Coordinates of C-alpha atoms in Angstrom, one line a residue:
M1 CA -3.1 -13.4 5.1
S2 CA -4.9 -10.1 3.7
H3 CA -7.7 -9.9 1.1
A4 CA -4.7 -8.5 -0.9
D5 CA -3.0 -12.2 -0.7
L6 CA -5.6 -14.3 -2.0
L7 CA -4.8 -11.9 -4.7
T8 CA -1.3 -12.5 -5.7
L9 CA -1.1 -16.2 -5.5
R10 CA 0.6 -15.8 -8.5
R11 CA 3.6 -16.2 -6.2
F12 CA 3.6 -19.5 -5.9
L13 CA 5.2 -19.9 -9.0
A14 CA 8.1 -18.7 -7.8
P15 CA 10.2 -21.8 -7.7
V16 CA 9.4 -22.1 -11.3
L17 CA 9.3 -19.0 -13.2
G18 CA 11.7 -17.2 -10.1
E19 CA 10.3 -13.9 -8.2
V20 CA 6.8 -12.6 -10.2
P21 CA 7.1 -9.3 -8.8
E22 CA 3.3 -8.0 -7.4
P23 CA 1.8 -4.4 -8.7
E24 CA 2.1 -3.0 -5.2
D25 CA -1.6 -2.6 -4.7
P26 CA -3.1 -5.5 -6.1
G27 CA -6.4 -4.4 -5.6
S28 CA -6.2 -2.4 -8.1
A29 CA -4.0 -4.5 -10.3
D30 CA -4.4 -3.7 -14.5
W31 CA -4.8 -7.5 -14.8
W32 CA -8.8 -7.3 -13.8
E33 CA -11.0 -5.1 -13.5
G34 CA -14.8 -4.6 -12.0
P35 CA -15.9 -5.2 -7.9
R36 CA -14.4 -6.6 -5.6
R37 CA -16.7 -8.1 -3.9
W38 CA -19.5 -9.1 -5.2
W39 CA -20.7 -12.8 -4.1
S40 CA -21.8 -12.5 -0.1
G41 CA -20.4 -14.6 2.9
P42 CA -17.8 -13.9 5.6
L43 CA -14.9 -15.5 3.7
D44 CA -12.6 -14.0 0.7
V45 CA -14.1 -16.3 -2.3
E46 CA -14.0 -13.1 -4.4
G47 CA -10.1 -13.3 -3.4
L48 CA -9.9 -16.9 -4.3
A49 CA -11.0 -16.7 -7.5
L50 CA -9.2 -13.4 -8.2
G51 CA -6.3 -14.8 -7.5
S52 CA -6.2 -18.2 -9.0
L53 CA -7.3 -16.5 -12.1
G54 CA -4.0 -14.1 -11.4
A55 CA -1.7 -17.4 -11.4
L56 CA -2.9 -18.1 -15.2
V57 CA -2.6 -14.5 -16.1
A58 CA 1.2 -14.5 -14.4
A59 CA 2.5 -18.2 -16.3
L60 CA 0.9 -17.0 -19.8
E61 CA 2.9 -14.0 -19.9
A62 CA 5.9 -15.6 -18.8
L63 CA 4.8 -18.5 -21.7
A64 CA 4.5 -15.2 -24.1
R65 CA 8.1 -13.8 -22.8
V66 CA 9.9 -17.3 -23.3
R67 CA 7.9 -18.0 -27.0
G68 CA 9.0 -14.5 -27.7
L69 CA 5.6 -13.9 -28.9
G70 CA 5.8 -10.0 -27.4
A71 CA 6.1 -8.5 -31.1
R72 CA 2.7 -10.1 -31.8
G73 CA 0.6 -8.3 -29.0
L74 CA 1.6 -10.0 -26.3
G75 CA 4.8 -9.1 -23.8
A76 CA 4.6 -5.8 -24.2
R77 CA 5.0 -5.3 -20.7
G78 CA 7.4 -6.4 -17.9
L79 CA 6.4 -8.2 -14.8
G80 CA 6.6 -5.9 -13.0
A81 CA 4.0 -4.3 -14.8
G82 CA 1.3 -6.3 -14.0
A83 CA -0.9 -8.3 -16.8
L84 CA 0.1 -9.1 -20.3
A85 CA -1.1 -6.3 -22.8
G86 CA -4.0 -8.1 -24.0
I87 CA -4.8 -10.9 -21.0
S88 CA -7.0 -10.3 -18.6
T89 CA -10.3 -10.8 -16.7
S90 CA -12.8 -9.0 -15.1
S91 CA -15.6 -9.4 -11.4
A92 CA -18.4 -10.5 -14.2
L93 CA -16.1 -12.9 -16.1
V94 CA -14.6 -14.9 -12.9
S95 CA -17.9 -14.9 -11.0
A96 CA -19.5 -16.6 -14.1
S97 CA -17.0 -19.2 -14.8
F98 CA -16.9 -19.9 -11.4
G99 CA -20.7 -20.6 -11.3
S100 CA -20.6 -22.3 -15.0
I101 CA -22.8 -25.1 -14.0
S102 CA -25.3 -22.8 -13.1
H103 CA -25.9 -20.9 -15.6
L104 CA -25.4 -24.0 -17.9
R105 CA -29.1 -24.7 -19.9
V106 CA -29.8 -27.4 -22.3
D107 CA -32.9 -26.9 -24.6
G108 CA -33.8 -24.2 -21.8
A109 CA -33.3 -26.8 -19.1
P110 CA -31.3 -26.6 -16.0
P111 CA -28.9 -29.2 -15.4
D112 CA -29.5 -32.1 -12.6
V113 CA -26.6 -30.7 -10.6
W114 CA -27.2 -33.1 -6.6
A115 CA -28.9 -36.2 -6.9
P116 CA -30.9 -37.2 -3.6
L117 CA -28.3 -38.7 -0.9
S118 CA -26.2 -35.9 -1.4
G119 CA -26.5 -33.0 0.9
F120 CA -25.5 -32.3 4.2
H121 CA -27.8 -34.9 6.9
A122 CA -28.2 -35.0 10.9
T123 CA -26.6 -37.7 12.2
G124 CA -26.7 -39.1 15.9
D125 CA -24.4 -36.6 17.4
G126 CA -23.9 -33.5 14.6
W127 CA -23.7 -33.1 10.3
V128 CA -22.3 -34.8 7.9
R129 CA -21.8 -34.6 4.4
L130 CA -22.6 -37.0 1.6
H131 CA -21.5 -37.0 -2.1
A132 CA -23.2 -39.9 -3.9
N133 CA -24.0 -38.3 -8.2
Y134 CA -22.5 -40.7 -9.3
P135 CA -24.4 -44.0 -8.5
H136 CA -21.8 -46.4 -7.8
H137 CA -20.8 -43.6 -5.1
A138 CA -24.9 -44.1 -3.9
E139 CA -24.4 -48.3 -3.8
R140 CA -21.4 -48.1 -1.9
L141 CA -23.0 -44.8 0.3
L142 CA -25.9 -47.5 1.3
A143 CA -23.2 -50.7 1.6
A144 CA -21.6 -48.5 4.6
L145 CA -25.5 -48.0 6.3
G146 CA -26.3 -51.4 5.5
L147 CA -29.2 -50.6 3.6
A148 CA -29.6 -52.0 0.4
T149 CA -32.4 -49.3 -0.5
A150 CA -33.1 -45.5 0.5
E151 CA -35.5 -46.4 3.0
G152 CA -34.9 -45.6 6.7
F153 CA -31.9 -43.9 5.2
D154 CA -32.4 -41.1 8.1
A155 CA -33.3 -43.2 10.7
A156 CA -29.6 -45.0 9.8
L157 CA -27.7 -41.8 10.3
R158 CA -29.1 -40.8 13.1
E159 CA -28.2 -44.0 15.0
R160 CA -24.0 -43.4 14.1
N161 CA -22.6 -40.6 15.1
A162 CA -20.3 -38.2 12.4
L163 CA -17.6 -39.6 12.7
E164 CA -18.6 -43.0 12.5
V165 CA -20.1 -41.8 8.5
E166 CA -17.5 -41.0 8.2
R167 CA -15.5 -43.6 8.6
D168 CA -17.8 -46.2 7.3
V169 CA -18.0 -44.8 4.2
Q170 CA -14.7 -43.8 3.0
A171 CA -14.5 -48.3 4.3
A172 CA -17.1 -48.7 2.0
R173 CA -15.1 -47.0 -0.5
G174 CA -17.8 -43.5 -0.5
V175 CA -17.5 -40.3 -0.4
A176 CA -18.2 -38.7 3.1
G177 CA -17.3 -35.8 5.2
A178 CA -18.1 -35.0 8.8
V179 CA -18.9 -31.5 9.3
R180 CA -16.4 -29.8 12.0
S181 CA -14.1 -26.6 13.1
P182 CA -12.2 -24.7 11.6
Q183 CA -10.1 -26.1 15.1
E184 CA -10.9 -29.8 15.0
W185 CA -9.6 -29.6 11.3
A186 CA -6.8 -28.0 12.0
A187 CA -6.3 -31.1 14.7
T188 CA -6.0 -33.2 12.5
P189 CA -3.1 -35.1 11.2
M190 CA -4.9 -34.8 7.1
G191 CA -5.4 -30.6 8.9
Q192 CA -2.2 -30.2 10.0
T193 CA -0.8 -31.7 6.5
A194 CA -2.7 -29.8 3.6
A195 CA -2.3 -26.5 5.7
S196 CA 1.4 -27.1 5.8
R197 CA 2.0 -27.6 1.4
P198 CA 2.3 -24.7 -0.7
W199 CA -0.6 -24.0 -2.7
I200 CA 0.8 -25.5 -6.5
D201 CA 4.1 -28.2 -4.5
F202 CA 6.3 -28.1 -7.6
T203 CA 8.6 -31.2 -8.3
L204 CA 11.3 -29.6 -10.2
E205 CA 14.8 -31.2 -12.6
N206 CA 16.8 -29.9 -14.9
G207 CA 16.6 -31.4 -18.6
T208 CA 17.4 -30.2 -21.6
P209 CA 15.8 -26.8 -23.1
R210 CA 13.2 -27.8 -25.7
L211 CA 14.1 -24.4 -28.4
A212 CA 9.7 -22.6 -28.8
S213 CA 10.9 -22.5 -32.5
E214 CA 10.7 -26.1 -32.3
A215 CA 8.0 -27.2 -29.5
V216 CA 4.7 -24.9 -30.5
P217 CA 5.7 -23.9 -34.3
L218 CA 1.9 -23.0 -34.1
A219 CA 1.6 -20.5 -30.9
T220 CA 0.5 -16.9 -31.6
A221 CA -0.9 -14.0 -29.8
E222 CA -4.3 -15.0 -29.6
Q223 CA -3.7 -18.7 -29.7
P224 CA -0.6 -19.0 -27.2
L225 CA -1.0 -22.2 -26.7
A226 CA -1.4 -23.4 -29.8
G227 CA 0.2 -26.7 -30.5
V228 CA 0.5 -28.0 -27.4
R229 CA -1.1 -32.0 -27.1
I230 CA -3.2 -32.2 -22.8
L231 CA -3.3 -35.9 -21.9
D232 CA -6.7 -35.0 -19.9
F233 CA -7.2 -37.8 -17.1
T234 CA -9.6 -35.6 -14.1
R235 CA -12.9 -35.5 -14.0
V236 CA -15.9 -33.6 -12.3
I237 CA -15.1 -29.8 -12.3
A238 CA -11.6 -28.6 -11.1
G239 CA -8.9 -30.3 -14.0
P240 CA -11.9 -30.4 -16.4
S241 CA -12.5 -26.3 -15.9
A242 CA -9.0 -26.2 -16.3
T243 CA -8.4 -28.3 -19.3
R244 CA -11.3 -26.7 -20.9
L245 CA -9.7 -23.2 -20.9
L246 CA -6.5 -24.4 -22.2
G247 CA -8.4 -25.2 -25.1
A248 CA -9.6 -22.3 -25.2
L249 CA -6.1 -20.8 -25.4
G250 CA -5.2 -23.2 -28.5
A251 CA -4.0 -26.6 -26.7
D252 CA -5.2 -30.1 -28.5
V253 CA -6.7 -31.3 -25.3
L254 CA -7.8 -35.0 -25.5
R255 CA -9.7 -36.0 -22.1
V256 CA -9.8 -40.4 -22.0
D257 CA -12.4 -41.4 -19.1
P258 CA -12.9 -45.8 -17.8
P259 CA -16.0 -46.8 -20.4
Q260 CA -17.5 -48.7 -16.6
L261 CA -17.1 -44.9 -14.7
P262 CA -18.8 -42.9 -17.2
E263 CA -19.2 -39.1 -16.8
L264 CA -21.9 -37.6 -15.7
L265 CA -23.9 -36.3 -18.1
D266 CA -24.4 -32.6 -17.4
Q267 CA -20.5 -32.9 -16.3
H268 CA -19.7 -33.6 -19.5
I269 CA -21.8 -30.5 -20.6
D270 CA -20.6 -28.2 -18.7
T271 CA -16.4 -28.9 -18.9
D272 CA -15.9 -30.2 -21.5
F273 CA -15.9 -27.1 -24.7
A274 CA -13.0 -26.8 -25.9
K275 CA -11.7 -30.5 -26.3
R276 CA -12.2 -33.9 -27.6
S277 CA -13.7 -36.9 -25.1
A278 CA -12.8 -39.8 -25.4
L279 CA -13.2 -43.4 -23.8
A280 CA -10.5 -46.0 -22.8
D281 CA -10.1 -49.2 -20.4
L282 CA -7.2 -49.3 -19.3
R283 CA -7.7 -53.2 -18.4
T284 CA -7.1 -53.9 -21.7
P285 CA -3.3 -54.1 -22.9
E286 CA -4.3 -52.3 -26.0
D287 CA -6.1 -49.4 -24.8
L288 CA -2.9 -49.2 -22.2
A289 CA -0.5 -49.0 -24.5
R290 CA -2.4 -46.2 -26.9
V291 CA -2.5 -44.6 -23.8
R292 CA 1.6 -44.7 -22.8
E293 CA 2.1 -43.8 -26.3
L294 CA -0.8 -40.4 -25.9
A295 CA 1.0 -39.5 -23.0
S296 CA 5.2 -40.2 -24.8
E297 CA 3.4 -37.7 -27.5
A298 CA 1.7 -35.3 -24.9
D299 CA 3.4 -31.9 -23.8
V300 CA 1.4 -32.1 -20.6
V301 CA -0.7 -35.1 -17.9
F302 CA -3.5 -33.4 -16.3
L303 CA -4.4 -36.5 -13.1
G304 CA -7.5 -36.6 -11.5
Y305 CA -7.6 -39.9 -10.1
R306 CA -5.9 -41.8 -6.9
T307 CA -2.7 -42.1 -6.8
S308 CA -3.3 -45.9 -6.2
G309 CA -5.1 -46.4 -8.7
L310 CA -2.7 -44.9 -11.5
E311 CA -0.2 -46.7 -10.0
R312 CA -1.3 -50.1 -11.5
F313 CA -1.6 -49.0 -14.9
G314 CA 2.5 -46.6 -14.8
L315 CA 0.2 -43.1 -15.3
D316 CA 1.1 -42.2 -12.4
P317 CA 3.8 -39.2 -11.5
L318 CA 6.5 -40.8 -10.6
S319 CA 6.4 -43.3 -12.9
L320 CA 5.3 -40.9 -16.0
R321 CA 8.0 -39.2 -15.3
A322 CA 11.3 -41.5 -15.2
V323 CA 9.9 -42.0 -18.5
L324 CA 8.6 -39.3 -20.4
P325 CA 11.5 -36.7 -18.7
H326 CA 10.3 -34.1 -20.8
L327 CA 6.1 -34.0 -19.8
A328 CA 5.1 -31.8 -17.5
V329 CA 2.5 -34.1 -14.9
V330 CA 0.4 -31.9 -13.6
S331 CA -2.1 -33.3 -10.5
L332 CA -4.7 -32.6 -7.8
N333 CA -6.3 -34.8 -5.3
A334 CA -8.8 -34.3 -2.8
W335 CA -7.0 -33.6 0.2
G336 CA -3.2 -33.9 -1.1
R337 CA -0.9 -36.4 -1.5
E338 CA 0.8 -36.8 1.9
G339 CA -0.9 -38.3 5.2
P340 CA -2.9 -40.6 6.3
W341 CA -6.2 -39.6 3.2
A342 CA -4.3 -39.1 0.9
D343 CA -5.9 -41.5 -1.2
V344 CA -9.6 -41.1 0.1
R345 CA -12.1 -39.6 -2.4
G346 CA -14.2 -36.3 -1.8
F347 CA -15.3 -33.7 -3.5
D348 CA -15.1 -29.8 -3.4
S349 CA -18.2 -29.7 -1.1
I350 CA -16.4 -32.8 1.6
V351 CA -13.2 -31.4 1.8
Q352 CA -15.8 -27.5 2.4
A353 CA -17.6 -29.8 5.3
T354 CA -14.2 -31.7 6.6
S355 CA -12.4 -28.5 6.7
G356 CA -14.3 -25.6 8.6
I357 CA -16.2 -23.9 5.7
A358 CA -19.3 -25.4 5.9
E359 CA -19.6 -24.5 10.0
I360 CA -18.3 -21.3 8.9
Y361 CA -21.1 -20.8 6.2
G362 CA -23.8 -22.2 8.9
A363 CA -27.1 -20.4 9.7
Q364 CA -29.9 -20.9 11.7
H365 CA -33.2 -22.2 9.4
D366 CA -35.0 -18.7 10.0
G367 CA -31.5 -17.8 6.6
G368 CA -28.1 -16.1 6.5
W369 CA -24.9 -16.8 8.2
H370 CA -25.0 -15.2 12.1
D371 CA -21.2 -13.8 12.7
G372 CA -19.6 -17.5 11.4
G373 CA -20.1 -18.8 14.4
W374 CA -21.1 -21.8 16.1
H375 CA -24.4 -20.8 17.5
E376 CA -25.8 -21.7 21.4
G377 CA -25.8 -25.7 21.0
G378 CA -23.7 -26.0 18.2
R379 CA -24.4 -29.5 16.4
H380 CA -26.6 -30.1 18.8
D381 CA -28.7 -27.3 17.9
G382 CA -32.3 -28.3 15.6
G383 CA -32.0 -24.7 14.4
W384 CA -28.8 -24.4 13.0
R385 CA -27.9 -26.9 9.8
P386 CA -24.0 -26.2 8.0
G387 CA -23.6 -24.3 4.7
A388 CA -22.1 -23.7 1.4
L389 CA -19.8 -21.3 -0.4
P390 CA -22.0 -19.3 -2.6
V391 CA -20.2 -21.6 -5.6
Q392 CA -17.7 -24.9 -5.6
A393 CA -14.7 -22.2 -5.5
L394 CA -12.2 -24.8 -4.1
D395 CA -12.9 -26.9 -8.0
H396 CA -12.2 -24.0 -9.6
S397 CA -10.1 -21.8 -8.5
T398 CA -8.2 -25.3 -7.5
G399 CA -8.3 -25.9 -11.5
M400 CA -7.0 -21.9 -12.4
G401 CA -4.2 -23.3 -10.6
M402 CA -3.0 -26.6 -12.2
A403 CA -3.7 -24.4 -15.7
A404 CA -1.7 -21.8 -14.0
A405 CA 1.4 -24.7 -12.9
A406 CA 1.0 -26.3 -16.5
V407 CA 1.1 -22.6 -18.0
A408 CA 4.5 -22.6 -16.0
L409 CA 5.8 -26.1 -16.5
L410 CA 5.5 -25.1 -20.4
A411 CA 7.9 -22.2 -20.5
A412 CA 9.7 -23.4 -17.9
R413 CA 11.3 -26.7 -20.0
E414 CA 11.8 -24.3 -22.9
R415 CA 15.2 -23.5 -20.7
G416 CA 15.9 -27.0 -19.7
V417 CA 13.5 -27.2 -16.5
T418 CA 11.3 -29.6 -16.2
G419 CA 8.5 -31.8 -13.3
S420 CA 5.4 -31.4 -12.3
A421 CA 3.1 -29.9 -9.7
H422 CA 0.4 -31.1 -7.1
L423 CA -2.6 -29.4 -5.9
S424 CA -5.5 -30.0 -3.5
L425 CA -9.1 -29.2 -2.4
A426 CA -7.9 -29.6 1.1
T427 CA -5.3 -27.1 0.3
T428 CA -6.7 -24.5 -2.1
A429 CA -9.3 -24.3 1.6
A430 CA -6.7 -24.2 3.9
Q431 CA -5.9 -20.8 1.8
L432 CA -9.0 -19.6 1.9
L433 CA -9.3 -20.2 5.5
R434 CA -6.5 -18.3 6.6
S435 CA -7.9 -14.8 4.7
R436 CA -9.5 -12.5 7.5
P437 CA -12.6 -13.0 7.6
M438 CA -15.0 -10.3 6.5
P439 CA -17.8 -8.1 8.4
P440 CA -21.5 -9.4 8.0
D441 CA -22.0 -5.4 7.8
Q442 CA -20.2 -5.3 4.7
E443 CA -22.5 -7.5 2.2
P444 CA -21.4 -6.7 -1.6
S445 CA -23.6 -4.3 -3.4
A446 CA -22.8 -5.5 -6.5
V447 CA -24.3 -6.8 -9.1
L448 CA -22.9 -8.7 -11.9
E449 CA -24.3 -9.2 -15.3
V450 CA -23.7 -13.0 -16.6
P451 CA -22.0 -12.9 -19.9
L452 CA -23.7 -15.7 -22.5
R453 CA -23.6 -17.5 -25.4
H454 CA -25.2 -19.3 -27.2
A455 CA -24.4 -22.5 -29.6
Q456 CA -25.9 -26.2 -31.2
S457 CA -24.9 -29.3 -30.0
A458 CA -25.0 -32.4 -30.4
Y459 CA -27.1 -32.4 -26.6
G460 CA -29.3 -29.3 -28.5
L461 CA -28.9 -25.7 -27.8
L462 CA -27.0 -25.2 -25.1
D463 CA -26.9 -21.6 -23.1
F464 CA -23.7 -21.5 -21.6
V465 CA -20.7 -18.4 -20.1
P466 CA -17.6 -17.7 -21.8
P467 CA -14.0 -18.0 -20.5
P468 CA -12.9 -16.4 -17.6
L469 CA -10.1 -14.3 -19.8
R470 CA -9.5 -11.3 -22.4
V471 CA -6.2 -12.4 -25.1
A472 CA -5.8 -10.0 -26.5
G473 CA -7.8 -7.8 -26.4
Q474 CA -10.3 -9.5 -27.3
Q475 CA -12.7 -11.8 -25.5
L476 CA -11.8 -15.5 -25.1
E477 CA -14.4 -17.8 -26.9
Y478 CA -14.5 -21.7 -26.7
P479 CA -14.4 -22.9 -30.6
H480 CA -16.6 -25.5 -30.5
P481 CA -19.0 -27.2 -27.9
P482 CA -19.0 -30.3 -26.1
E483 CA -19.3 -33.4 -28.3
L484 CA -21.1 -36.5 -28.3
Y485 CA -19.1 -38.1 -24.5
G486 CA -16.6 -40.6 -25.2
T487 CA -16.7 -40.7 -29.4
A488 CA -13.7 -39.6 -30.4
D489 CA -10.4 -41.6 -31.5
L490 CA -7.6 -42.5 -29.2
R491 CA -5.2 -39.8 -31.1
W492 CA -4.3 -36.6 -31.5
R493 CA -6.1 -34.1 -34.0
T494 CA -2.5 -33.6 -35.7
A495 CA -1.2 -37.1 -35.7

């Protein structure tokens, strides 16, 4: 895969939209402007970021064509000409959006992103990446190591090898991943399964078309998703970032979280612009019945929880589609919906570790990355440690793919095609790893200005970055900052 191939991730929409023509030179496509590189590192993270936004632009173009919005400023140019007139992005917008939480300030203070036990840790034979930001994951991590507190934590890790830590923590329902090389990951059944799937994995059926005039009476060029209802069962970054952007495009987004496992506050503030936040305990018949009613009235449902957990309540993709054939269901997980880790917990940082990205970005303690390879001594070299992408690009690009899939399914529904889509962080990692390595002597020279917005909120004065799109020739903005977590009613705004 070349750099240009990452810029053409929109090709994965073909099962829904048909062939999606690409400009002859994707590197100078008319849907984005600005430099091609700005982050340091050996992989084409910029191409992944731009390409995922390009997929959403292509889906929005297709939806505008179906809805006949061209006369109002959308769809004036054909698919083959590139982006819609008035829908575009830029390197600066993409860079800022993918690093949104690093730019967030609440009354001038940055968020506290990582918990003490999270991050890379040395084991008896190498390295492991742990995720313990959520209190319940921290408890499970300590239990897996036979600890009641964090005292003795490092020693307990060094008594085990990396694969043992990964196995024991996963068995305890915690989150861990051993640092592997790309070759080691490619040889595992899960690595092979993730690499074999398309970036957006659609399942489609024929149905009865819904007329655009009946389905979306409120849609305009500036708000192409006005009138669309999205029920959001996702958390952390990927799914919430997708629905944050779809809310800015006009959708009524209702995010639902379990009260017993609340979202991290900083994560909520960063990703819950342009939506409402509600709580529902699906273990109670009343809340479950209300959520099912909301799903029956929705246009799209986003799912980010493990399939086994959703199946208990009939909210997994197959169950939802069986009773609500009009519904577009877009789901994600860490590792893919097939394979031995299909139901294993994972996050962007963990997938980077297991897939080989952390190895590629590994560095000697003197700083910098050294040709993306293992150094003498490899994981046993005391002067080497694993590294990470400049931003959580697997999360954000997967989120943009989810947004693109949702919009494409909305366009397809109006011509009689319905279905679902699935994405995974591991398959996104496979796309990135297939790209041609960046030469170490070609560091980016671009320094991008960070666009910032300021707004008063229930949490104080927020400094934040805007959505990564321009629509109808104008910068897209969030209609409102995050509301107080979990305070919205379980109902649609227009009900």
